[in-house]
Amino acid sequence: GKPEEEKKSVGYYSAFYQNSELNSFFVEDGSYLKLREVSLYYKWKLKDAMMNGLVKSIRFGVIGRNMITFSNYSGYDPEVSSGSDLSNYAFDNFGYPNFRTISGSVQFVF
């Protein structure tokens, strides 16, 4: 609703707020401690081998990855970075965080 001579351009606000510069308002501590992987296995030795002596034991397992992160970081994950150049400073550009996975395994020993 302002006259054309009173309107400010996007460049004015970009320069005024220094949106492409790093400043203390947008920088926070990204230190963290993460439980990256944990696994639990149970081996069941069979006294009487199954299938006419073919299977001697069975091993069951559960594996969890990226289970928990301890940090004061306000974003999703302090391990994010912008672009493929990881030597650059970490910049949280709303990328996907490392996701948590839980999987299982069964191993037959013959």
Backbone as a chain_set.jsonl record, in Angstrom:
{"seq": "GKPEEEKKSVGYYSAFYQNSELNSFFVEDGSYLKLREVSLYYKWKLKDAMMNGLVKSIRFGVIGRNMITFSNYSGYDPEVSSGSDLSNYAFDNFGYPNFRTISGSVQFVF", "coords": {"N": [[0.793, -1.186, 0.0], [2.174, 1.156, -0.095], [3.496, 4.109, -1.673], [5.441, 3.917, -4.726], [8.017, 5.118, -4.527], [8.578, 4.955, -1.8], [8.901, 2.301, -1.228], [10.967, -0.424, -0.3], [13.63, -2.366, -1.619], [14.345, -5.907, -2.072], [17.065, -6.271, -1.943], [17.853, -4.198, -0.221], [16.919, -5.076, 2.313], [18.341, -7.473, 2.487], [20.985, -6.54, 2.658], [20.749, -5.004, 4.947], [20.084, -6.839, 7.034], [22.137, -8.595, 6.723], [21.988, -11.213, 5.524], [23.46, -13.19, 4.239], [25.735, -13.485, 5.663], [27.626, -14.951, 8.323], [26.65, -14.724, 11.67], [26.499, -14.095, 15.214], [23.898, -14.505, 16.055], [22.777, -16.529, 14.55], [24.461, -18.674, 14.975], [25.254, -21.541, 16.821], [26.19, -23.751, 19.513], [27.354, -26.82, 18.426], [28.175, -29.185, 19.553], [28.147, -32.656, 20.439], [27.141, -35.899, 21.676], [26.87, -39.134, 20.584], [25.14, -42.207, 20.355], [26.055, -44.291, 18.164], [25.903, -46.954, 17.087], [24.511, -49.984, 18.23], [24.433, -53.347, 19.275], [22.95, -56.543, 19.89], [23.299, -59.902, 20.545], [22.288, -63.342, 20.58], [23.288, -66.598, 21.003], [22.175, -69.766, 20.263], [22.874, -72.849, 21.06], [22.356, -76.011, 19.785], [21.543, -79.016, 21.265], [20.696, -81.477, 20.24], [21.221, -81.665, 17.037], [19.459, -79.918, 14.491], [17.417, -80.945, 11.716], [18.463, -83.504, 10.91], [21.125, -83.323, 11.887], [22.163, -81.222, 10.443], [21.881, -78.41, 11.113], [23.675, -76.787, 13.558], [23.73, -74.669, 15.384], [21.893, -71.668, 16.226], [21.853, -68.214, 15.704], [20.612, -65.265, 16.987], [19.937, -61.816, 16.448], [19.833, -58.265, 17.17], [20.117, -55.073, 15.838], [20.786, -51.685, 16.288], [20.908, -48.441, 14.933], [22.089, -45.071, 15.11], [20.832, -44.365, 17.582], [20.5, -42.597, 19.854], [21.008, -39.137, 20.603], [22.893, -36.854, 22.405], [22.696, -33.544, 23.026], [22.696, -29.934, 23.025], [21.847, -28.707, 20.839], [19.561, -27.009, 18.752], [18.458, -27.802, 16.376], [17.505, -30.547, 14.133], [19.597, -32.5, 13.908], [22.954, -32.433, 14.89], [24.909, -33.214, 13.088], [24.599, -32.366, 10.482], [25.343, -30.903, 7.256], [25.937, -28.455, 4.711], [25.735, -29.051, 1.324], [28.157, -31.01, -0.587], [30.753, -30.723, 0.208], [32.468, -31.513, 2.836], [34.514, -30.368, 4.247], [33.93, -27.799, 4.593], [32.332, -25.35, 6.71], [29.912, -26.509, 9.04], [26.6, -26.279, 8.131], [23.36, -25.905, 8.781], [21.029, -26.546, 6.677], [18.352, -27.213, 6.594], [18.392, -29.927, 5.932], [17.854, -33.505, 5.643], [17.91, -35.322, 8.671], [20.176, -37.79, 10.12], [18.761, -40.915, 10.051], [17.091, -43.142, 12.342], [17.585, -46.595, 12.647], [16.406, -49.878, 13.138], [17.168, -53.176, 13.079], [17.031, -56.734, 12.463], [18.561, -60.004, 12.769], [19.09, -63.381, 11.74], [21.025, -66.196, 12.066], [22.108, -69.224, 10.819], [24.103, -71.892, 11.794], [25.861, -74.346, 10.225]], "CA": [[0.0, 0.0, 0.0], [3.021, 2.342, -0.102], [3.862, 4.61, -3.007], [6.618, 3.245, -5.297], [9.263, 5.751, -4.055], [8.792, 4.596, -0.402], [9.113, 0.86, -1.117], [12.355, -0.866, -0.202], [13.853, -3.579, -2.412], [14.844, -7.072, -1.347], [18.488, -6.004, -1.719], [17.978, -3.358, 0.972], [16.766, -5.909, 3.51], [19.451, -8.428, 2.521], [22.157, -5.824, 3.157], [20.469, -4.533, 6.306], [20.149, -7.958, 7.966], [23.324, -9.383, 6.386], [21.465, -12.571, 5.515], [24.431, -14.166, 3.73], [26.883, -13.474, 6.569], [27.481, -15.642, 9.597], [26.712, -13.86, 12.839], [26.282, -14.833, 16.46], [22.488, -14.823, 16.251], [22.453, -17.783, 13.874], [25.466, -19.689, 15.277], [25.08, -22.143, 18.132], [27.089, -24.854, 19.828], [26.929, -28.048, 17.773], [28.831, -30.36, 20.126], [27.179, -33.704, 20.725], [27.578, -37.262, 21.967], [25.872, -39.952, 19.904], [25.241, -43.659, 20.351], [25.96, -44.531, 16.724], [25.442, -48.306, 16.793], [24.482, -50.929, 19.342], [23.918, -54.634, 18.822], [22.772, -57.565, 20.906], [23.165, -61.214, 19.909], [22.121, -64.513, 21.423], [23.59, -67.814, 20.259], [21.467, -70.91, 20.806], [23.515, -74.093, 20.627], [21.391, -77.105, 19.797], [22.112, -80.288, 21.733], [20.386, -82.403, 19.145], [21.228, -80.837, 15.838], [18.216, -79.947, 13.722], [17.425, -81.396, 10.324], [19.395, -84.64, 10.805], [22.5, -82.903, 12.154], [22.599, -80.174, 9.523], [21.977, -77.127, 11.821], [24.297, -76.988, 14.872], [23.34, -73.57, 16.276], [21.172, -70.542, 15.628], [22.24, -66.945, 16.332], [19.627, -64.203, 16.81], [20.522, -60.515, 16.749], [19.131, -56.999, 16.96], [21.079, -54.002, 15.616], [20.206, -50.351, 16.24], [21.83, -47.399, 14.472], [21.679, -43.696, 15.437], [19.806, -44.571, 18.59], [20.222, -41.42, 20.694], [21.983, -38.051, 20.51], [22.878, -35.918, 23.529], [23.168, -32.251, 22.545], [21.842, -28.767, 23.25], [21.574, -28.151, 19.511], [18.113, -26.85, 18.601], [18.007, -28.397, 15.118], [17.235, -31.985, 14.155], [20.789, -33.318, 14.077], [24.138, -31.585, 14.772], [25.82, -33.739, 12.077], [24.229, -31.93, 9.14], [26.177, -29.901, 6.602], [25.355, -28.001, 3.46], [26.51, -29.434, 0.156], [28.954, -32.236, -0.493], [32.09, -30.394, 0.703], [32.396, -31.629, 4.289], [35.554, -29.569, 4.889], [33.319, -26.499, 4.821], [31.669, -25.278, 8.003], [28.598, -27.175, 9.094], [25.523, -25.313, 7.929], [22.087, -26.614, 8.817], [20.189, -25.976, 5.632], [17.116, -27.978, 6.639], [18.566, -31.234, 5.322], [17.314, -34.617, 6.414], [18.832, -35.827, 9.696], [20.466, -39.221, 10.066], [17.586, -41.582, 10.587], [17.283, -44.263, 13.255], [17.152, -47.876, 12.098], [16.483, -51.066, 13.993], [17.035, -54.364, 12.232], [17.29, -58.0, 13.135], [19.237, -61.011, 11.959], [19.064, -64.773, 12.163], [22.121, -66.886, 11.41], [22.139, -70.655, 11.039], [25.446, -72.472, 11.677], [25.746, -75.729, 9.756]], "C": [[0.838, 1.254, 0.0], [3.246, 2.818, -1.53], [5.192, 3.996, -3.446], [7.921, 3.818, -4.752], [9.569, 5.424, -2.585], [9.058, 3.101, -0.193], [10.607, 0.556, -1.087], [12.498, -2.181, -0.971], [14.349, -4.718, -1.52], [16.325, -6.893, -1.037], [18.734, -5.148, -0.483], [17.915, -4.207, 2.232], [17.879, -6.948, 3.618], [20.704, -7.771, 3.068], [21.963, -5.4, 4.61], [20.621, -5.657, 7.332], [21.342, -8.87, 7.727], [22.969, -10.871, 6.341], [22.439, -13.601, 4.968], [25.676, -14.252, 4.608], [26.594, -14.318, 7.801], [27.54, -14.615, 10.721], [26.283, -14.651, 14.06], [24.813, -15.193, 16.697], [22.141, -16.196, 15.678], [23.445, -18.9, 14.161], [25.221, -20.219, 16.681], [26.037, -23.315, 18.289], [26.538, -26.138, 19.216], [27.61, -29.279, 18.344], [27.77, -31.38, 20.545], [27.893, -34.999, 21.096], [26.481, -38.163, 21.416], [26.176, -41.433, 20.084], [24.97, -44.082, 18.916], [25.408, -45.921, 16.399], [25.518, -49.165, 18.039], [23.883, -52.231, 18.812], [23.871, -55.615, 19.987], [22.51, -58.886, 20.191], [22.982, -62.287, 20.967], [22.359, -65.74, 20.559], [22.96, -68.997, 20.981], [22.11, -72.163, 20.216], [22.522, -75.232, 20.802], [22.086, -78.386, 20.241], [21.9, -81.369, 20.683], [20.265, -81.552, 17.891], [19.945, -81.024, 15.033], [18.464, -80.495, 12.326], [18.498, -82.468, 10.091], [20.855, -84.215, 10.946], [23.01, -81.791, 11.264], [22.809, -78.836, 10.234], [22.499, -77.388, 13.236], [23.919, -75.894, 15.874], [22.616, -72.495, 15.474], [21.55, -69.29, 16.413], [21.201, -65.893, 15.971], [20.272, -62.872, 17.175], [19.602, -59.354, 16.459], [20.199, -55.915, 16.865], [20.329, -52.67, 15.535], [21.252, -49.33, 15.845], [21.221, -46.021, 14.718], [20.564, -43.695, 16.475], [19.477, -43.319, 19.395], [21.358, -40.413, 20.54], [21.797, -37.138, 21.714], [23.493, -34.608, 23.054], [22.196, -31.159, 22.956], [21.487, -28.085, 21.941], [20.07, -28.11, 19.265], [17.576, -27.45, 17.307], [17.747, -29.887, 15.266], [18.465, -32.796, 14.522], [22.022, -32.425, 13.92], [25.132, -32.074, 13.73], [25.509, -33.268, 10.663], [25.281, -30.99, 8.578], [25.529, -29.555, 5.278], [26.267, -28.386, 2.31], [27.332, -30.683, 0.4], [30.359, -31.977, 0.027], [32.07, -30.391, 2.226], [33.522, -30.883, 4.997], [35.064, -28.155, 5.164], [32.65, -26.495, 6.193], [30.305, -25.959, 7.935], [27.507, -26.118, 9.047], [24.225, -26.096, 7.828], [21.145, -25.94, 7.836], [18.92, -26.802, 5.472], [17.22, -29.282, 5.87], [17.965, -32.313, 6.195], [18.331, -35.064, 7.457], [19.139, -37.299, 9.455], [19.312, -39.948, 10.73], [17.972, -42.78, 11.444], [16.777, -45.529, 12.578], [17.334, -48.97, 13.133], [16.235, -52.263, 13.083], [17.386, -55.61, 13.019], [17.99, -58.965, 12.199], [19.07, -62.384, 12.592], [20.147, -65.481, 11.356], [22.074, -68.374, 11.811], [23.56, -71.161, 10.825], [25.274, -73.94, 11.342], [26.953, -76.54, 10.161]], "O": [[0.278, 2.347, 0.087], [3.194, 2.031, -2.476], [5.989, 3.594, -2.598], [8.861, 3.055, -4.531], [10.709, 5.596, -2.154], [9.405, 2.687, 0.913], [11.402, 1.204, -1.768], [11.587, -3.009, -0.969], [14.722, -4.506, -0.366], [16.791, -7.318, 0.02], [19.72, -5.352, 0.225], [18.759, -4.074, 3.119], [18.316, -7.27, 4.723], [21.419, -8.378, 3.865], [22.902, -5.435, 5.405], [21.223, -5.452, 8.387], [21.534, -9.832, 8.471], [23.579, -11.684, 7.035], [22.256, -14.793, 5.214], [26.583, -15.029, 4.309], [25.456, -14.391, 8.264], [28.398, -13.733, 10.712], [25.759, -15.758, 13.938], [24.525, -16.106, 17.471], [21.325, -16.929, 16.236], [23.281, -19.997, 13.627], [25.007, -19.449, 17.617], [26.614, -23.802, 17.317], [25.387, -26.501, 19.459], [27.628, -30.323, 17.693], [26.662, -31.026, 20.947], [29.09, -35.162, 20.858], [25.306, -37.986, 21.735], [27.326, -41.859, 19.979], [23.819, -44.217, 18.499], [24.542, -46.056, 15.534], [26.476, -49.08, 18.808], [22.951, -52.219, 18.008], [24.65, -55.522, 20.936], [21.621, -58.984, 19.345], [23.455, -62.159, 22.097], [21.724, -65.912, 19.519], [23.191, -69.2, 22.174], [21.919, -72.492, 19.046], [21.921, -75.382, 21.866], [23.094, -78.79, 19.661], [22.83, -82.079, 20.301], [19.3, -80.806, 17.726], [19.42, -82.131, 14.911], [19.593, -80.5, 11.834], [19.327, -82.348, 9.189], [21.719, -84.692, 10.211], [24.191, -81.449, 11.329], [23.819, -78.177, 9.989], [21.872, -78.103, 14.018], [23.8, -76.158, 17.07], [22.705, -72.42, 14.248], [21.566, -69.305, 17.644], [20.938, -65.653, 14.793], [21.069, -62.807, 18.111], [18.71, -59.44, 15.616], [21.087, -55.843, 17.713], [19.35, -52.548, 14.799], [22.367, -49.349, 16.366], [20.017, -45.818, 14.561], [19.501, -43.107, 16.273], [18.303, -43.007, 19.598], [22.519, -40.787, 20.37], [20.685, -36.701, 22.009], [24.676, -34.562, 22.717], [21.019, -31.422, 23.205], [20.893, -27.006, 21.937], [19.375, -29.087, 19.546], [16.363, -27.593, 17.153], [17.765, -30.427, 16.372], [18.385, -33.691, 15.363], [22.135, -31.722, 12.916], [26.134, -31.395, 13.502], [26.131, -33.756, 9.719], [26.023, -30.356, 9.328], [24.668, -30.286, 4.788], [27.456, -28.071, 2.332], [27.226, -31.329, 1.443], [31.1, -32.931, 0.269], [31.702, -29.391, 2.842], [33.502, -30.769, 6.223], [35.712, -27.399, 5.888], [32.429, -27.56, 6.77], [29.647, -25.971, 6.895], [27.505, -25.177, 9.841], [24.027, -26.863, 6.886], [20.547, -24.905, 8.129], [18.47, -27.059, 4.355], [16.26, -29.706, 5.227], [17.61, -32.069, 7.348], [19.516, -35.172, 7.141], [18.451, -37.971, 8.686], [18.933, -39.621, 11.855], [19.049, -43.354, 11.285], [15.686, -45.546, 12.008], [18.297, -48.974, 13.9], [15.212, -52.34, 12.403], [17.964, -55.539, 14.104], [18.01, -58.766, 10.984], [18.93, -62.522, 13.807], [20.188, -65.385, 10.13], [22.01, -68.713, 12.993], [24.161, -70.891, 9.785], [24.626, -74.687, 12.075], [27.029, -77.729, 9.852]]}, "num_chains": 1, "name": "protein.A"}
